[in-house]
PDB file of C-alpha atoms and ligand atoms in Angstrom:
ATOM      1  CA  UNK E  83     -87.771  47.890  68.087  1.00 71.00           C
ATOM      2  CA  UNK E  84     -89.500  44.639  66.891  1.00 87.00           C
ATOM      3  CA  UNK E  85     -87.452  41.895  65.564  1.00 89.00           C
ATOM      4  CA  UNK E  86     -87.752  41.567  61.853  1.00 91.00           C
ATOM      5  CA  UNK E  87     -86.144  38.168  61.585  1.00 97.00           C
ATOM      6  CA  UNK E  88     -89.019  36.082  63.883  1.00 98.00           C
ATOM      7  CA  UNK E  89     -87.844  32.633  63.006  1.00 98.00           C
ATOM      8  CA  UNK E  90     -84.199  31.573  63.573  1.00 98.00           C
ATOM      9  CA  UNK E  91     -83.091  27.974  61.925  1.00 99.00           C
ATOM     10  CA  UNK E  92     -79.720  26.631  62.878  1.00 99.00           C
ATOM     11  CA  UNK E  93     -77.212  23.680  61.884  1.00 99.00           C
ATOM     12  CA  UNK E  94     -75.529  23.023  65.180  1.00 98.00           C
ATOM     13  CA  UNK E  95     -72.639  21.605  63.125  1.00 98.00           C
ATOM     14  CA  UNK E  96     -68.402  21.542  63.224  1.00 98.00           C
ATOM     15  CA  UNK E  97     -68.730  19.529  66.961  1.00 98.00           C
ATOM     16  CA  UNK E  98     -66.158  16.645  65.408  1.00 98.00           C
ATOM     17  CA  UNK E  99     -63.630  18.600  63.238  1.00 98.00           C
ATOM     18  CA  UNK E 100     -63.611  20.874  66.307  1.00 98.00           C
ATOM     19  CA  UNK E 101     -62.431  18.183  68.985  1.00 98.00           C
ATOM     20  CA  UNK E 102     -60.207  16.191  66.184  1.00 98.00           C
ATOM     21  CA  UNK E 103     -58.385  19.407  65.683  1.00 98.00           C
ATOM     22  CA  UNK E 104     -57.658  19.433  69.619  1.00 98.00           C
ATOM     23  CA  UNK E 105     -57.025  15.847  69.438  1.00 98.00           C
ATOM     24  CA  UNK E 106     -59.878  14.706  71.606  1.00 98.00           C
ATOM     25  CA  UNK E 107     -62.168  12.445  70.488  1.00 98.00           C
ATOM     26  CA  UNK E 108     -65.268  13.846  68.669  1.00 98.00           C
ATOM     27  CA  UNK E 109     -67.277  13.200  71.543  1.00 98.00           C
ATOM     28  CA  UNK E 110     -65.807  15.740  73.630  1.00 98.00           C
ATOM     29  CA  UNK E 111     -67.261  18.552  70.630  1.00 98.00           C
ATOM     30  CA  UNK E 112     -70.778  17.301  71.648  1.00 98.00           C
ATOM     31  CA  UNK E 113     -70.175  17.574  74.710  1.00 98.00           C
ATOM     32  CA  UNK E 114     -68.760  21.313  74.685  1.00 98.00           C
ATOM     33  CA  UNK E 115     -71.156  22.027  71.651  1.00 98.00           C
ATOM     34  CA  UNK E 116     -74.399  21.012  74.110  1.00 98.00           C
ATOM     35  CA  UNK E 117     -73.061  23.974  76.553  1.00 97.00           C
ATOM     36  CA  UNK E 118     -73.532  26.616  73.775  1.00 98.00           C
ATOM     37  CA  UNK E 119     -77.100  25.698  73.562  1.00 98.00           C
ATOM     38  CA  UNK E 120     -78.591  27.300  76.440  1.00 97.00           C
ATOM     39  CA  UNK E 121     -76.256  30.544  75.601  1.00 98.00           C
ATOM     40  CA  UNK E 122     -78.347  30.708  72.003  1.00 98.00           C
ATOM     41  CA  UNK E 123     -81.238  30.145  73.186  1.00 98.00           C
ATOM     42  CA  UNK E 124     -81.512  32.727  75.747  1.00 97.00           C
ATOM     43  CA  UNK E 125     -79.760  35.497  73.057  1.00 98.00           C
ATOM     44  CA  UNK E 126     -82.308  34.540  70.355  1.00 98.00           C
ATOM     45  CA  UNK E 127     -84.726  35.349  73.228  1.00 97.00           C
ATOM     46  CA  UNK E 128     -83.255  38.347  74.573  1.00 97.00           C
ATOM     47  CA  UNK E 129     -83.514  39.764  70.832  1.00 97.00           C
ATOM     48  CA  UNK E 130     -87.063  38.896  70.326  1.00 97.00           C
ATOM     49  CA  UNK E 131     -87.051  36.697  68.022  1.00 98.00           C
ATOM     50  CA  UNK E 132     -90.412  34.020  68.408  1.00 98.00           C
ATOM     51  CA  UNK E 133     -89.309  30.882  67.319  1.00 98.00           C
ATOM     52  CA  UNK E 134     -85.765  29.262  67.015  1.00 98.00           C
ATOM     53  CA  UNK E 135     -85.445  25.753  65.659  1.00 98.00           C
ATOM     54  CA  UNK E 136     -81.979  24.151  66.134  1.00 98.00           C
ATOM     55  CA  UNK E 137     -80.817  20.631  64.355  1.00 98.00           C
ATOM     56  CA  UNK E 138     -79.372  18.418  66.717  1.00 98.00           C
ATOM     57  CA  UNK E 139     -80.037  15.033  64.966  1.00 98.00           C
ATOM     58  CA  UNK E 140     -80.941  13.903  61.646  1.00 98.00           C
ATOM     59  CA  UNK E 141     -82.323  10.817  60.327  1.00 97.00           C
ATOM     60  CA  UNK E 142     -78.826  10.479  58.496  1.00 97.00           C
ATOM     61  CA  UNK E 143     -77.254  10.936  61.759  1.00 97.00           C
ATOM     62  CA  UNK E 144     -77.926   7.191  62.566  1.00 97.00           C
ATOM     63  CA  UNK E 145     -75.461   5.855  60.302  1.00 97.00           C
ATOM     64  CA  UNK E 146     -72.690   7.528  63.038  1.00 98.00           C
ATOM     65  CA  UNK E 147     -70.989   4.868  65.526  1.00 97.00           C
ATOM     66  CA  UNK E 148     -73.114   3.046  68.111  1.00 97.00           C
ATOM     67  CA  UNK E 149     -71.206   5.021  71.133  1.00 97.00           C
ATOM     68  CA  UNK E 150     -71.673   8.259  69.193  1.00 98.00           C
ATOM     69  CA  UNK E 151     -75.229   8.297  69.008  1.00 97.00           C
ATOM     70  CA  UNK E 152     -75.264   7.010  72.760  1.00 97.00           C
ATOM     71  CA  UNK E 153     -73.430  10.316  73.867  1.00 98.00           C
ATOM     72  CA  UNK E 154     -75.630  12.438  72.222  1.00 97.00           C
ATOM     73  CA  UNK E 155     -79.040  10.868  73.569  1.00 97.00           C
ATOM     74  CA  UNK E 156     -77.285  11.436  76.852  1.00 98.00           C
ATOM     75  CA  UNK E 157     -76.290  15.077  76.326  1.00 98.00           C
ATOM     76  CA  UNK E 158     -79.763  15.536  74.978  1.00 98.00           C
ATOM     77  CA  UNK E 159     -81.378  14.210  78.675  1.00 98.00           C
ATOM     78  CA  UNK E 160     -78.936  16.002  80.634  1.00 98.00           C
ATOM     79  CA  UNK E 161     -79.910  19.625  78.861  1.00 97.00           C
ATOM     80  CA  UNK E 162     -83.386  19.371  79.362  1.00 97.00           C
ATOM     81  CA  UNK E 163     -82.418  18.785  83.007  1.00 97.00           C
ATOM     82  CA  UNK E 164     -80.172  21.310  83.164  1.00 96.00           C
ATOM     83  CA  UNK E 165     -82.615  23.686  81.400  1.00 96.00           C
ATOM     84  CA  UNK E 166     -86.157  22.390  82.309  1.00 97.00           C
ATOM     85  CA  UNK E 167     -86.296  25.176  84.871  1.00 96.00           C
ATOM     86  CA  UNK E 168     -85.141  27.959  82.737  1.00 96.00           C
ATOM     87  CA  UNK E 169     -87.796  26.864  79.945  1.00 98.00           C
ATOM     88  CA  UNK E 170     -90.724  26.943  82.446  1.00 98.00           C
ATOM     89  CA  UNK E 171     -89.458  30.549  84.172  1.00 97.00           C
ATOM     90  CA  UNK E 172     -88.736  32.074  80.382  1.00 98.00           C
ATOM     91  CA  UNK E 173     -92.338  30.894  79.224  1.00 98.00           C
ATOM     92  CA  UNK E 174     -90.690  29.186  76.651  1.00 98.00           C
ATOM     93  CA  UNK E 175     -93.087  26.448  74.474  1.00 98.00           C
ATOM     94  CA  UNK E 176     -91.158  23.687  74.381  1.00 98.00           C
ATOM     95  CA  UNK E 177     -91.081  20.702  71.541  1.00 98.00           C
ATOM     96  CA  UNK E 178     -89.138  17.910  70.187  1.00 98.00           C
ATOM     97  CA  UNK E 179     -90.078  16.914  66.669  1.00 98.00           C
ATOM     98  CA  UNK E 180     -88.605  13.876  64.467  1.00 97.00           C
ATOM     99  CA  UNK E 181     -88.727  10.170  65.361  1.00 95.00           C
ATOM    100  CA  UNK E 182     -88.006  10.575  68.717  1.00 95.00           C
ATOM    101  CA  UNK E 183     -89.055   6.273  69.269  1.00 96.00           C
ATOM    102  CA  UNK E 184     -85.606   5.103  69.645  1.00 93.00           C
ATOM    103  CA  UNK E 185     -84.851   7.096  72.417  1.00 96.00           C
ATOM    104  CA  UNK E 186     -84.971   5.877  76.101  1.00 97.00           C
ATOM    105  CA  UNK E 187     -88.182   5.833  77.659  1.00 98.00           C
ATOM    106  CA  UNK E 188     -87.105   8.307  80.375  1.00 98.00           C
ATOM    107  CA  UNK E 189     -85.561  10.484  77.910  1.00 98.00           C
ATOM    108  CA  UNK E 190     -89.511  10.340  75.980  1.00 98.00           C
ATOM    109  CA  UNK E 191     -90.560  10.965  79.746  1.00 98.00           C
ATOM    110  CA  UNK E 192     -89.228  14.512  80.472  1.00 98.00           C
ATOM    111  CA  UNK E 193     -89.635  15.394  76.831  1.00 98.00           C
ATOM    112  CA  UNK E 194     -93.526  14.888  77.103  1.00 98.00           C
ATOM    113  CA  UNK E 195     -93.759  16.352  80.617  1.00 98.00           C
ATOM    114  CA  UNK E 196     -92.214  19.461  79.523  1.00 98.00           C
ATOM    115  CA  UNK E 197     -94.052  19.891  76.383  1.00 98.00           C
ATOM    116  CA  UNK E 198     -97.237  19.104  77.937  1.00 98.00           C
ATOM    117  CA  UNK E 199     -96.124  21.519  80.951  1.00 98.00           C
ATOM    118  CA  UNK E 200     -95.042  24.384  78.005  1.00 98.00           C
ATOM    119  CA  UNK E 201     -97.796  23.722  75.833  1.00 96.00           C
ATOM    120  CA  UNK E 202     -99.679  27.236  76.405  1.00 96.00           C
ATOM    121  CA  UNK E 203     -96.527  29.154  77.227  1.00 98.00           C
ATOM    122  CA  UNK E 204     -96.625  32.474  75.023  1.00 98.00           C
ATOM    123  CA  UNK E 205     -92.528  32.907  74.810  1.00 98.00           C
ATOM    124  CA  UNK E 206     -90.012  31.676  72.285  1.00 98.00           C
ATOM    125  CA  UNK E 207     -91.583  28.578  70.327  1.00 98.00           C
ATOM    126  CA  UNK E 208     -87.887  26.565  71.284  1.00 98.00           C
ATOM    127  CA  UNK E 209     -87.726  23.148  68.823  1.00 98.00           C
ATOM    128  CA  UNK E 210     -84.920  20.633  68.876  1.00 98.00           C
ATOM    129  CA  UNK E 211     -85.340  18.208  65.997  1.00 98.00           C
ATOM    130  CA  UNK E 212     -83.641  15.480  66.939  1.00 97.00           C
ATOM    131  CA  UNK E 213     -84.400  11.986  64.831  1.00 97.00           C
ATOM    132  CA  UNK E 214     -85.487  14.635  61.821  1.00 98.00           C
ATOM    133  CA  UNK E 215     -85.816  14.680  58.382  1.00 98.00           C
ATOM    134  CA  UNK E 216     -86.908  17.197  56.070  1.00 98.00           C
ATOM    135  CA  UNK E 217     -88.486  14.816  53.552  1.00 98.00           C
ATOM    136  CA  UNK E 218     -89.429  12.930  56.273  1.00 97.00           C
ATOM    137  CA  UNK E 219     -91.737  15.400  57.743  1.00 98.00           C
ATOM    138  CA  UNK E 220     -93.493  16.624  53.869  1.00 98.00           C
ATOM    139  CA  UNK E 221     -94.139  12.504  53.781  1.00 98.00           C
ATOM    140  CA  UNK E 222     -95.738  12.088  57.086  1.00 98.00           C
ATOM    141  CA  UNK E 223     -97.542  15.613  56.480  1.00 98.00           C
ATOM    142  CA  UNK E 224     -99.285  14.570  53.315  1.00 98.00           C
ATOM    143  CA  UNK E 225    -100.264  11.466  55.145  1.00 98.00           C
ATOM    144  CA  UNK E 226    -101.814  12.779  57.779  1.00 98.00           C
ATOM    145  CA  UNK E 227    -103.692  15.051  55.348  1.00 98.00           C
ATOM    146  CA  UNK E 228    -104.649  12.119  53.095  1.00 98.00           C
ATOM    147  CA  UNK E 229    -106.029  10.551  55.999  1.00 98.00           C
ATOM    148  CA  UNK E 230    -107.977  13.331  57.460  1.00 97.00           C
ATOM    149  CA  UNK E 231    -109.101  14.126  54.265  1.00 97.00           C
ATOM    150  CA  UNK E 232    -109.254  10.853  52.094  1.00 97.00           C
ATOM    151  CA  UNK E 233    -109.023  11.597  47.990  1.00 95.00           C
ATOM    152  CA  UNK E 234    -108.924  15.453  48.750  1.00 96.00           C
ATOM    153  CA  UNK E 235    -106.399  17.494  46.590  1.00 97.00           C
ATOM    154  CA  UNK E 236    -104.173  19.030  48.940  1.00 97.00           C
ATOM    155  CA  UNK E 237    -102.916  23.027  49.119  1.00 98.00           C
ATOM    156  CA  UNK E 238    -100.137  24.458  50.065  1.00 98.00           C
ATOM    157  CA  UNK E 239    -101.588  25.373  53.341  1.00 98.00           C
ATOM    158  CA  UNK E 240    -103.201  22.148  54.257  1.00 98.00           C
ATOM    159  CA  UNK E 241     -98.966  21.079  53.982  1.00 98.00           C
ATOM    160  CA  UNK E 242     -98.527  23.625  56.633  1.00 98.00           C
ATOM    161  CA  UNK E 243    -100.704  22.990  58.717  1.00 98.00           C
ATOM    162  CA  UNK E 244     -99.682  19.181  59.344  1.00 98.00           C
ATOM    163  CA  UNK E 245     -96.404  20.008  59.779  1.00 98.00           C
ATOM    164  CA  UNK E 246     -94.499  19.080  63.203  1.00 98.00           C
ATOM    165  CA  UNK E 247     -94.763  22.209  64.629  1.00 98.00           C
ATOM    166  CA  UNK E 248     -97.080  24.770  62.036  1.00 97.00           C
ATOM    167  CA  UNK E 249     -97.311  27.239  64.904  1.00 97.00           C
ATOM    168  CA  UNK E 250     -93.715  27.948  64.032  1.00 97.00           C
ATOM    169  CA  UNK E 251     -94.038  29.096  60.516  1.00 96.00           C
ATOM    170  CA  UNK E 252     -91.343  29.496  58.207  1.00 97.00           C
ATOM    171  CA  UNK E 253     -87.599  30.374  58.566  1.00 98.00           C
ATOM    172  CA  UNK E 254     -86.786  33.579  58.098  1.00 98.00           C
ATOM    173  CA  UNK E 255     -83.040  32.703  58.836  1.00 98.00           C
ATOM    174  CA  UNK E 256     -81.155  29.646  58.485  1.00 98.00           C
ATOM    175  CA  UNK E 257     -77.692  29.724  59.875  1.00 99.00           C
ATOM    176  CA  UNK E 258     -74.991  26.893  59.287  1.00 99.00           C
ATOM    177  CA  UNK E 259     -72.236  26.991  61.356  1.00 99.00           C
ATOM    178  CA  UNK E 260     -68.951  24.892  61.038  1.00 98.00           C
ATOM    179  CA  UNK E 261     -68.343  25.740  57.179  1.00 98.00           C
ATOM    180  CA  UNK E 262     -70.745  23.613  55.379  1.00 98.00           C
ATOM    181  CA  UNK E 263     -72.373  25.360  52.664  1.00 98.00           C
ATOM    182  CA  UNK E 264     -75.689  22.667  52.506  1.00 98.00           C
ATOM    183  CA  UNK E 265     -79.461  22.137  54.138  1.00 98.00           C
ATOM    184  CA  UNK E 266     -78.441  18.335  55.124  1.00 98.00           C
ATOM    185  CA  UNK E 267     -82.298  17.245  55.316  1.00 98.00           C
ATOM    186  CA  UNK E 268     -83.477  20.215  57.365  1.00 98.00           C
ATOM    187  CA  UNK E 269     -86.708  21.884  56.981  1.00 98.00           C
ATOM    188  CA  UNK E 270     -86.973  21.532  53.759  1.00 98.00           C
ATOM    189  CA  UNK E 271     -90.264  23.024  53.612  1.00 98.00           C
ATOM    190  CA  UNK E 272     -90.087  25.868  55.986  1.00 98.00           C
ATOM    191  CA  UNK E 273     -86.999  27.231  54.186  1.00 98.00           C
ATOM    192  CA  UNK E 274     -88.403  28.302  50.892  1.00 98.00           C
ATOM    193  CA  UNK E 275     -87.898  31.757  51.426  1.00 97.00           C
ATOM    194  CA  UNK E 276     -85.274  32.063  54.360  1.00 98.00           C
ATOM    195  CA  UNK E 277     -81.763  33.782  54.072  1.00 98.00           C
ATOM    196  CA  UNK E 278     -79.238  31.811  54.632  1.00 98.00           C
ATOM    197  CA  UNK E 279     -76.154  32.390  56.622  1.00 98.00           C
ATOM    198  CA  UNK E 280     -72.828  29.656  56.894  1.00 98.00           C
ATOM    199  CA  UNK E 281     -70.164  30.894  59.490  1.00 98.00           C
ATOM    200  CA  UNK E 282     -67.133  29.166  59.622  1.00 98.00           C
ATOM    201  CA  UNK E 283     -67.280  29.222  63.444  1.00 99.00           C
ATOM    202  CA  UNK E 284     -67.868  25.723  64.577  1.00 98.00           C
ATOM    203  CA  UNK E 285     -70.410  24.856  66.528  1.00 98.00           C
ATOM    204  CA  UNK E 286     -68.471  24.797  70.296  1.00 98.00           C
ATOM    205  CA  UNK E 287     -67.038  28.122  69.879  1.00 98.00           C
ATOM    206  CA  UNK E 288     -70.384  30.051  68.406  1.00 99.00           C
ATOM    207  CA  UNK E 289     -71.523  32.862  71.462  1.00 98.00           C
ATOM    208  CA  UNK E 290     -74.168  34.869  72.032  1.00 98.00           C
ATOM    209  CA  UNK E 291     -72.376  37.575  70.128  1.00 98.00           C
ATOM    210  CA  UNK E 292     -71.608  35.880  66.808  1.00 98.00           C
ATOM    211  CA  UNK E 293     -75.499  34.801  66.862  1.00 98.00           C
ATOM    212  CA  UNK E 294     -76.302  38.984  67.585  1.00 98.00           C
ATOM    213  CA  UNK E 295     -74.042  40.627  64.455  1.00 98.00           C
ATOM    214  CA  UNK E 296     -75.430  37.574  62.099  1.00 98.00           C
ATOM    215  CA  UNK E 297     -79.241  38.589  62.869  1.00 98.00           C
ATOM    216  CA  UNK E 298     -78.346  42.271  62.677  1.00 97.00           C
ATOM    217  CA  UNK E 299     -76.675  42.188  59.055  1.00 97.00           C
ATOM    218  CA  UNK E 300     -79.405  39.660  57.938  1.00 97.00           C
ATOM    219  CA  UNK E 301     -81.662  42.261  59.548  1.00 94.00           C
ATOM    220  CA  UNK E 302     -80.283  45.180  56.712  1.00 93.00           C
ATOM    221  CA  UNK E 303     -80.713  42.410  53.787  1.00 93.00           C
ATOM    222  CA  UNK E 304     -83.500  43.528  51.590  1.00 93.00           C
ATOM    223  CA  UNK E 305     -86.046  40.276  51.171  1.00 92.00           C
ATOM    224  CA  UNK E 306     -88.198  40.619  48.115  1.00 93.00           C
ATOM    225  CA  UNK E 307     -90.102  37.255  47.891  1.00 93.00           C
ATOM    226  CA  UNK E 308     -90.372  37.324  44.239  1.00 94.00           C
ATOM    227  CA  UNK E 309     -91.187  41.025  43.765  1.00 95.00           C
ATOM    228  CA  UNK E 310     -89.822  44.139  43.679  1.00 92.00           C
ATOM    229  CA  UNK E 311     -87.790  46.769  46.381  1.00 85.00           C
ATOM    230  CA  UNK E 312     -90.617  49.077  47.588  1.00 77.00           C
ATOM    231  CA  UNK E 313     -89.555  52.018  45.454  1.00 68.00           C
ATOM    232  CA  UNK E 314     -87.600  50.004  43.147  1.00 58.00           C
ATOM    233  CA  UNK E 315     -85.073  52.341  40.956  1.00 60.00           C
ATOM    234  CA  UNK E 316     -85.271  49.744  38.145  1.00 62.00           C
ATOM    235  CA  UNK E 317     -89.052  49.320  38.005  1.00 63.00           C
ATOM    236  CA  UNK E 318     -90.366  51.142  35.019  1.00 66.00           C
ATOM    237  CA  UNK E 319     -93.515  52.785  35.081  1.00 70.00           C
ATOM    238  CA  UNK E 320     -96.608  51.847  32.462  1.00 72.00           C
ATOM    239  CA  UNK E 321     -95.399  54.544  29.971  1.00 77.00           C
ATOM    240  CA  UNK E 322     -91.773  53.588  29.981  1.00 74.00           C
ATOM    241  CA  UNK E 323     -92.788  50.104  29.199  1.00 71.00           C
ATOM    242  CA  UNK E 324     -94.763  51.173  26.339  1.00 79.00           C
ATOM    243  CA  UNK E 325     -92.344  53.393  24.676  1.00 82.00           C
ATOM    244  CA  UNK E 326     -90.092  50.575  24.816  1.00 83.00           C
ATOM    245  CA  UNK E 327     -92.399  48.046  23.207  1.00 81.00           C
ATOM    246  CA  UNK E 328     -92.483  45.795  25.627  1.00 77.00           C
TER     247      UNK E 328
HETATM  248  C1  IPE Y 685     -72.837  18.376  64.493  1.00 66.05           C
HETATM  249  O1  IPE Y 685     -71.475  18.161  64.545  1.00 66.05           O
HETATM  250  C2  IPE Y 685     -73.616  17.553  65.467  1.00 66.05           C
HETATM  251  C3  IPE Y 685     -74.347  16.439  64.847  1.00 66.05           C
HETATM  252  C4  IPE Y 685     -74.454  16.228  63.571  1.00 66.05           C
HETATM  253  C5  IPE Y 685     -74.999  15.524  65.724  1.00 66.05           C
HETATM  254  P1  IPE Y 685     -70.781  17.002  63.734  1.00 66.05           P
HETATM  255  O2  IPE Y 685     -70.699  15.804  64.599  1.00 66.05           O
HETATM  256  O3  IPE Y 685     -71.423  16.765  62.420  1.00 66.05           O
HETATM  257  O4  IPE Y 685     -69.341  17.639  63.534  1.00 66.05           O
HETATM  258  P2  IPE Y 685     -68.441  17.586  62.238  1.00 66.05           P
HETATM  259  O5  IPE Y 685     -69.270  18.119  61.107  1.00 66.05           O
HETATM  260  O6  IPE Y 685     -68.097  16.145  62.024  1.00 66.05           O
HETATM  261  O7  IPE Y 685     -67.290  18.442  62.561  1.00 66.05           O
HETATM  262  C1  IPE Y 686     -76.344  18.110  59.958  1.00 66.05           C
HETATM  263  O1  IPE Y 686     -74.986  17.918  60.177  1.00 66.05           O
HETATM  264  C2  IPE Y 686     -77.145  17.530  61.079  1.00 66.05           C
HETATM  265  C3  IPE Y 686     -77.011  18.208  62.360  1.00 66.05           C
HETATM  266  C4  IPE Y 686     -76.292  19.260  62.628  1.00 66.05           C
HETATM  267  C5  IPE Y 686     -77.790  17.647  63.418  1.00 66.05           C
HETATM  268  P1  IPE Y 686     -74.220  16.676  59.530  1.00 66.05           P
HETATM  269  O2  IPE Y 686     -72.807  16.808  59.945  1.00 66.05           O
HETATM  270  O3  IPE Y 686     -74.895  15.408  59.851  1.00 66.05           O
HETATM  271  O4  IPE Y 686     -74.405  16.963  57.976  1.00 66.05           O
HETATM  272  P2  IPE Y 686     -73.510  16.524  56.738  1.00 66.05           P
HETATM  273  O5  IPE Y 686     -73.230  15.060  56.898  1.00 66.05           O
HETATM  274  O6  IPE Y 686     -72.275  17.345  56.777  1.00 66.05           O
HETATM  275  O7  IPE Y 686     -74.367  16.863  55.558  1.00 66.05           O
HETATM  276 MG1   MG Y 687     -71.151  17.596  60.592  1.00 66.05          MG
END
């Protein structure tokens, strides 16, 4: 059966609180959260679903300690090692998005080999946002339109379509993990209409299987964008309207 739910958003969040409450330091929940990776993406692709999005830095995240932010630039070059193969056998299309200038220039070097390399592949559109903002992304969107496009009004879809990855669409499911109930930044745009889903799981110990039960009961939620069930009990017909004066 296809996949209803064709665009999977998540928080990777909880890493910290998870390692503090095994008195390690947080680094060592980055470190065991970076090994779950690889297990989601390959169940979000097993399930069919297209595109899967996952937030592993945010523009707020630079305010975190020097050695911090060191450990995760580090865990982020040593996946893409670790998984450059898998991406390129799985046909996965590959991208980073966000402000991805302060990383190291070898880092920025297997990042554009394999996006250039995954460009064309028809699998799972795989994003990692890493150096991303939300707001930052509608700015630099309208930009680019404006300067395509100088003194044009702009439409909803020309926003879409300058967007870091438009190909992706939007988010039919945005799951939290680690027991925040809040968006922190993250495609702000693309969320508009997505259900959302906070587990209390943190981050390190989400699996395959959590990920599976979450997109099946999102899969029985009934999504009405602003209009009615089809066959909606409470809809009343024209003449029931009219005999109510309304
Ligand atoms: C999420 O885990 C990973 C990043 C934000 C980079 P946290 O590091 O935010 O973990 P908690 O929320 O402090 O537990
Ligand atoms: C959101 O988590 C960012 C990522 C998971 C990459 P944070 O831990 O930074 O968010 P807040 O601070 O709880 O909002
Ligand atoms: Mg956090």
């Amino acid at each position: 059966m296809e996949q209803a739910i064709k665009h999977v958003a998540i928080i990777m969040d909880g890493n910290g609180r998870w390692a503090t409450q095994r008195y390690r330091p947080r680094v060592w929940g980055h470190v065991r959260g970076s090994g779950v990776v690889s297990d989601i993406v390959q169940a979000a692709d097993d399930m069919g679903v297209r595109a899967l999005t996952m937030y592993a830095f945010s523009t707020e995240n630079w305010s975190r300690p020097h050695e911090e932010v060191g450990v995760l630039f580090r865990l982020l070059h040593k996946f893409l090692l670790k998984e450059r193969r898998r991406i390129l056998s799985n046909a996965i299309s590959f991208r980073v998005i966000g402000d991805t200038r302060r990383l190291p220039a070898e880092t920025r070097a297997v990042i554009a080999d394999l996006e250039a390399r995954t460009m064309e592949a028809p699998g799972l559109k795989l994003t990692f946002c890493f150096g991303y903002g939300g707001r930052s992304e509608i700015v630099a969107a309208a930009n680019r339109f404006h300067e395509a496009n100088p003194g044009m009004e702009m439409t909803e879809g020309d926003l879409a379509a300058q967007l870091f990855r438009p190909d992706a669409g939007e988010v039919d499911l945005l799951i939290r993990t680690g027991g925040e109930q809040r968006v922190s930044n993250f495609l702000l745009w693309q969320i508009a209409y997505a259900e959302l889903y906070f587990t209390p799981t943190k981050w390190p110990d989400f699996t395959a299987g959590e990920f599976g039960k979450i997109l099946n009961a999102v899969a029985r939620r009934e999504r009405r964008f602003g209009g009615l069930a089809p066959l909606g009990m409470s809809a009343p017909s024209a003449g029931e309207a009219q005999s109510m004066n309304v």
